[in-house]
mmCIF file of C-alpha atoms in Angstrom:
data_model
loop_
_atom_site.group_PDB
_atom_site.id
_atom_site.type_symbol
_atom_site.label_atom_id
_atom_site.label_comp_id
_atom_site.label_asym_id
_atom_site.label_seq_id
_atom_site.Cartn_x
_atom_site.Cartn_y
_atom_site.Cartn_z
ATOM 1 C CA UNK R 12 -25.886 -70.243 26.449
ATOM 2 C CA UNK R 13 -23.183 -69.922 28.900
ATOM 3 C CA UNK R 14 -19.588 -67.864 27.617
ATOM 4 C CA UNK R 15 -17.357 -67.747 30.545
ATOM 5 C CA UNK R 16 -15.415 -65.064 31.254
ATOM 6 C CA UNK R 17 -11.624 -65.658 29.987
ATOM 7 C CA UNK R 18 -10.055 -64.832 33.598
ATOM 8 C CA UNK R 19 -12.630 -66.136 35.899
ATOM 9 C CA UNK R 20 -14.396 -68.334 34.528
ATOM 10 C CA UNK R 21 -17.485 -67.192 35.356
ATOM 11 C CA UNK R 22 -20.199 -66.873 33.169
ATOM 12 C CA UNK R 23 -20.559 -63.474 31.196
ATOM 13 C CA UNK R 24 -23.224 -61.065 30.887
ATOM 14 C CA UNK R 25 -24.428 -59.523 27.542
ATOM 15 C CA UNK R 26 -25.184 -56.036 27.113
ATOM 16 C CA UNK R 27 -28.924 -54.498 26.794
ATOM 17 C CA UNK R 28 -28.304 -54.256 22.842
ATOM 18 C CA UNK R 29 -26.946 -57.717 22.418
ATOM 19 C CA UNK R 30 -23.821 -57.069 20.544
ATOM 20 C CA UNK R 31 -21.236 -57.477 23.705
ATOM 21 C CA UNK R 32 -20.554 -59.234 26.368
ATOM 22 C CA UNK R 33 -18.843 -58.421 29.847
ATOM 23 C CA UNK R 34 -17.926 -59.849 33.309
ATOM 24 C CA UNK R 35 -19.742 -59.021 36.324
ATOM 25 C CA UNK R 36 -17.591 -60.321 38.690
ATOM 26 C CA UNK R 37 -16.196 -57.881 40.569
ATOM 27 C CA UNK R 38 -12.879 -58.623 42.095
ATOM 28 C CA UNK R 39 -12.101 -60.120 38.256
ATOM 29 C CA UNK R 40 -9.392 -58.674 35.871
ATOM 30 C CA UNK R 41 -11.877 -58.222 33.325
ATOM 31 C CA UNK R 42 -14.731 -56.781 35.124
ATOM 32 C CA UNK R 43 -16.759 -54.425 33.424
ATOM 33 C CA UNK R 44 -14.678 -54.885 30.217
ATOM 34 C CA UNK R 45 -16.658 -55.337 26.996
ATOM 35 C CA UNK R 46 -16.109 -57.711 24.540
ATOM 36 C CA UNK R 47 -17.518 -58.576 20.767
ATOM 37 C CA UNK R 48 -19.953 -61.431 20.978
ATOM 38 C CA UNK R 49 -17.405 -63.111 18.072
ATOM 39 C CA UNK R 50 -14.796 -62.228 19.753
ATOM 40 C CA UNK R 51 -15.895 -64.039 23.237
ATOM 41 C CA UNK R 52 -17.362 -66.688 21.312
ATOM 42 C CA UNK R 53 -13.783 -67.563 19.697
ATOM 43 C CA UNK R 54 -12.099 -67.444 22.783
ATOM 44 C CA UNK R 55 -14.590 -69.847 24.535
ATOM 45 C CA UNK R 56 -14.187 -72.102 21.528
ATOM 46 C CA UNK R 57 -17.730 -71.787 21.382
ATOM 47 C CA UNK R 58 -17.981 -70.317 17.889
ATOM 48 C CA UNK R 59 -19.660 -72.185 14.870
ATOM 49 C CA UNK R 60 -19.495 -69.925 12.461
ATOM 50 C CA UNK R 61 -21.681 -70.736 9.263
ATOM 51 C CA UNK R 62 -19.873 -71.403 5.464
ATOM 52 C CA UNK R 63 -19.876 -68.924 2.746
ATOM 53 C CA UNK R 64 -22.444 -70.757 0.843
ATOM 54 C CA UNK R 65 -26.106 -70.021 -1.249
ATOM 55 C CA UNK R 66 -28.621 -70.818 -0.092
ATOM 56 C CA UNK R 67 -28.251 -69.642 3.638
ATOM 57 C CA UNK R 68 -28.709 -71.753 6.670
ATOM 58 C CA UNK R 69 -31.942 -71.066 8.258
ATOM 59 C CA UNK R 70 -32.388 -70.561 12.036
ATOM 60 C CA UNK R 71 -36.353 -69.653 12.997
ATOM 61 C CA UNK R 72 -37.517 -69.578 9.826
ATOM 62 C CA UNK R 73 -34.785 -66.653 8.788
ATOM 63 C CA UNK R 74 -31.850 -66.857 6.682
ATOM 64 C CA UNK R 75 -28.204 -66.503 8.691
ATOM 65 C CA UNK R 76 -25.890 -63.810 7.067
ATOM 66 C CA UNK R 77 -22.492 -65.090 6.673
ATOM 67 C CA UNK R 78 -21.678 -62.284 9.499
ATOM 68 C CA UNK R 79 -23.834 -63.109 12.184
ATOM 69 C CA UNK R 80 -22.043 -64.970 14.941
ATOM 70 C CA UNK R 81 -23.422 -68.552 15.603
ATOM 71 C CA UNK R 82 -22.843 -71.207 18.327
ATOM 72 C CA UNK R 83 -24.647 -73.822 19.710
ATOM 73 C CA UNK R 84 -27.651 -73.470 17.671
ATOM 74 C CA UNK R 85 -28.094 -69.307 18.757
ATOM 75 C CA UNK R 86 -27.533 -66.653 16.554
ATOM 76 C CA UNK R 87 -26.619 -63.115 17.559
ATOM 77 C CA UNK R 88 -28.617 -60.934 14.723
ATOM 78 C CA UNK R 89 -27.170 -57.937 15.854
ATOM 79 C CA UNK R 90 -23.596 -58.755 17.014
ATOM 80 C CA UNK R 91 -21.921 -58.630 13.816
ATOM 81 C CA UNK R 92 -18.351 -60.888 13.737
ATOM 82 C CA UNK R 93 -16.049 -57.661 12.734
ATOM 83 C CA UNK R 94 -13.130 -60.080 11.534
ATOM 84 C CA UNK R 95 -15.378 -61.536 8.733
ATOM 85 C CA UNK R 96 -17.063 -58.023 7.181
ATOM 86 C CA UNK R 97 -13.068 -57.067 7.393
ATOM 87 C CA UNK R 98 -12.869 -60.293 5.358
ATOM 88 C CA UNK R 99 -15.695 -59.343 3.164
ATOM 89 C CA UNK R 100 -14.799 -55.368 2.797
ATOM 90 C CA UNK R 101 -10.515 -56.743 1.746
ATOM 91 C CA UNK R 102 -12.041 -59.137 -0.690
ATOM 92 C CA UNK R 103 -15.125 -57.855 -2.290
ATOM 93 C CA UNK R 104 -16.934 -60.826 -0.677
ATOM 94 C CA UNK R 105 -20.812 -60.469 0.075
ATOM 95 C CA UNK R 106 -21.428 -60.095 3.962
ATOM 96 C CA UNK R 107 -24.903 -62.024 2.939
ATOM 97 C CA UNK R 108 -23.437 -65.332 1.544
ATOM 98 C CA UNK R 109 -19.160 -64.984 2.085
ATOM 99 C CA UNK R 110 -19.128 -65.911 -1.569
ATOM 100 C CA UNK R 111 -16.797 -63.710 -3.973
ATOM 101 C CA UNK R 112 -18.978 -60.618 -5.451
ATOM 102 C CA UNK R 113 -19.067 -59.707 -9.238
ATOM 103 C CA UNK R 114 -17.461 -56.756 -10.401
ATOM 104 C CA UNK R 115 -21.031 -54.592 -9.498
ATOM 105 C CA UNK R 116 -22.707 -55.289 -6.105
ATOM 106 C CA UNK R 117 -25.207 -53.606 -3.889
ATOM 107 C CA UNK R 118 -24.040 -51.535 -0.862
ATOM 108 C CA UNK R 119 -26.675 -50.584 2.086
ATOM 109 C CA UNK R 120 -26.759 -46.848 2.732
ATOM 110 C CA UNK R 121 -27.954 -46.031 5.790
ATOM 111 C CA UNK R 122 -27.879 -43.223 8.829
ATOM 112 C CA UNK R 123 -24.734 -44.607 10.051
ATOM 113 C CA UNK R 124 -22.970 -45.054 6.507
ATOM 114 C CA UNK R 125 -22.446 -47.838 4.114
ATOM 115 C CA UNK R 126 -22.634 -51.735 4.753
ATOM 116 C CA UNK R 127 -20.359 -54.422 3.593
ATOM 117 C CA UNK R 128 -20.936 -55.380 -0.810
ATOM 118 C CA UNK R 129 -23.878 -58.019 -1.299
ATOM 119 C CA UNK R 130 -25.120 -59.878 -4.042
ATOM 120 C CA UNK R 131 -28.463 -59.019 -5.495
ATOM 121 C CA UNK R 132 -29.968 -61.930 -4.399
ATOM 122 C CA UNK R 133 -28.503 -60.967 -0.638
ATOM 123 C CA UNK R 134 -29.555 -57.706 -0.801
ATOM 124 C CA UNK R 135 -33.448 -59.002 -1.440
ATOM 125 C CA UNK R 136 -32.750 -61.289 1.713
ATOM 126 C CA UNK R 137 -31.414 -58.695 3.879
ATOM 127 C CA UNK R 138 -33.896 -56.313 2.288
ATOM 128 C CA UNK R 139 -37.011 -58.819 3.274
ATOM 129 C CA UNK R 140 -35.383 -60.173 6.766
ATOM 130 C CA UNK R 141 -33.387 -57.703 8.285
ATOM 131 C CA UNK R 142 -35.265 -55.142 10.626
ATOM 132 C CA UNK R 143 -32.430 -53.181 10.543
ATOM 133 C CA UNK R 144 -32.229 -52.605 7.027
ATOM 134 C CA UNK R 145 -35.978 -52.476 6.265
ATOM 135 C CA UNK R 146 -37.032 -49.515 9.172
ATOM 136 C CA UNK R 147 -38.509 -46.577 8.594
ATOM 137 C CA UNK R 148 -36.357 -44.745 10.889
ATOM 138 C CA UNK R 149 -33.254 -46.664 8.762
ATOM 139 C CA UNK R 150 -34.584 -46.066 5.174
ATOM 140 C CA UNK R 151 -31.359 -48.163 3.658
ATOM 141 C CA UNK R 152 -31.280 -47.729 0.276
ATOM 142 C CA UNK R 153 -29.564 -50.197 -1.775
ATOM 143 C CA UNK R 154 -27.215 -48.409 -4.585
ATOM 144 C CA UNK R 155 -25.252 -50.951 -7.150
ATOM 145 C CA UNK R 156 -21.633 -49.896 -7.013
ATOM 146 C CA UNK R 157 -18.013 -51.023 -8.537
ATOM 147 C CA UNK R 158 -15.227 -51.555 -6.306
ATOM 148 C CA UNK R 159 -13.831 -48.790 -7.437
ATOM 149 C CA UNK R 160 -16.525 -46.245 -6.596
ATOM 150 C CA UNK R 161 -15.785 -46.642 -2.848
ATOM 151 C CA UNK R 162 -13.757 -44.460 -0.625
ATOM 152 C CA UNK R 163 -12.219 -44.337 3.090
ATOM 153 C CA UNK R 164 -10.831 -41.240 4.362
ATOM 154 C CA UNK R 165 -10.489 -39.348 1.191
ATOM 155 C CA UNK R 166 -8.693 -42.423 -0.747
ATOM 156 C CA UNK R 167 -9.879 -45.199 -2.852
ATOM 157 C CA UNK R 168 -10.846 -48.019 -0.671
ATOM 158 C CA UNK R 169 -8.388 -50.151 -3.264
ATOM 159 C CA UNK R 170 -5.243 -47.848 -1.955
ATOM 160 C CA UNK R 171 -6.271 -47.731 1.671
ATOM 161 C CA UNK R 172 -4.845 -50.556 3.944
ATOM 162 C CA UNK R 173 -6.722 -53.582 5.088
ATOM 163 C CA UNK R 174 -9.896 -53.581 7.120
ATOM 164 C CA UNK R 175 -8.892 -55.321 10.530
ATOM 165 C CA UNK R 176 -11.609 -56.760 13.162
ATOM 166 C CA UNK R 177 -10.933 -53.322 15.245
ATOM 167 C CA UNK R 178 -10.556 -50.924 12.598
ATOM 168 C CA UNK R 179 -13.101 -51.399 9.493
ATOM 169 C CA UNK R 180 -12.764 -48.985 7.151
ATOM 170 C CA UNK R 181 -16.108 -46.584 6.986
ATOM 171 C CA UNK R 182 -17.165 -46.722 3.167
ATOM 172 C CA UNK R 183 -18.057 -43.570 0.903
ATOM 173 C CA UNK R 184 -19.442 -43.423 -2.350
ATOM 174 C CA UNK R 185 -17.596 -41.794 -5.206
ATOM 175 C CA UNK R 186 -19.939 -39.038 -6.394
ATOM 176 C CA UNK R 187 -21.333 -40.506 -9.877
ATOM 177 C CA UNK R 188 -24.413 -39.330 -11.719
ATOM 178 C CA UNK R 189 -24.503 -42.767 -13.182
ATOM 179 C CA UNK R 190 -24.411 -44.598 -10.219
ATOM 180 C CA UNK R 191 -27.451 -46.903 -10.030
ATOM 181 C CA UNK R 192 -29.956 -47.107 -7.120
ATOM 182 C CA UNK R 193 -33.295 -49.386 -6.677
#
């Protein structure tokens, strides 16, 4: 697939890990600048994004998280589209399926922190599909969490401001002995 570059119009380049693209052409305004596969995709008007729905489109065989940036038939499993886990993370909405979570969901704990809320049944998905979240070296462990048990920079998540596409909030788990894990 070919995203052209906003100024230029020539056609961008993605990065080695496959969550950016960038401009190559060198006497461009935007050379060397990196931008969110989502975001590029938007501009483009290339974007398809999938609905919040169960059961999950399927591309290859595997099922499509709701956050995983689509178009034309491609999707970029790593790039993830920042504006809809805001979505998800301002809403209590699963990043698996979109759909509105119940007032307990599963969060991902991993090396780099927590992921976006999830159903149970999207947390076995992204459990069984995603090679992220099933690595050794990532050993995510899925913990079932209220709302209120989450916290961004020392403040309930519920009394911090909105997530935005450049600024999602980094999740931390309330310290409870009750808290529930798999």
């Amino acid at each position: 697939m070919r995203v052209p570059c906003p100024e230029c119009k020539n056609p961008l380049d993605l990065n080695e890990t496959g969550t950016r693209f960038y401009c190559t052409t060198d006497w461009c305004a935007a050379f060397g600048m990196e931008t969110p596969v989502w975001r590029a995709l938007e501009t483009a008007d290339l974007a398809a994004p999938t609905p919040a729905s169960l059961p999950r489109p399927v591309h290859h065989g595997l099922p499509v998280p709701w956050v995983a940036p689509c178009a034309a038939g491609k999707v970029w499993w790593r790039a993830l589209d920042a504006r809809r886990l805001a979505d998800a993370q301002n809403n209590w909405l699963c990043q698996g399926c979109g759909l509105a979570l119940p007032e307990e969901a599963w969060v991902m704990a991993t090396p780099e922190g927590l992921q976006a809320a999830l159903h149970e049944t999207c947390v076995d998905m992204a459990q069984a599909f995603c090679p992220h979240l099933s690595s050794d070296t990532t050993r995510a462990t899925p913990h079932l969490i209220t709302r209120d048990q989450l916290f961004t920079d020392g403040r309930p998540v519920t009394h911090a401001p909105p997530s935005e596409p450049h600024f999602l909030h980094q999740w931390e788990l309330e310290m409870d002995p009750i808290r529930r894990t798999r």
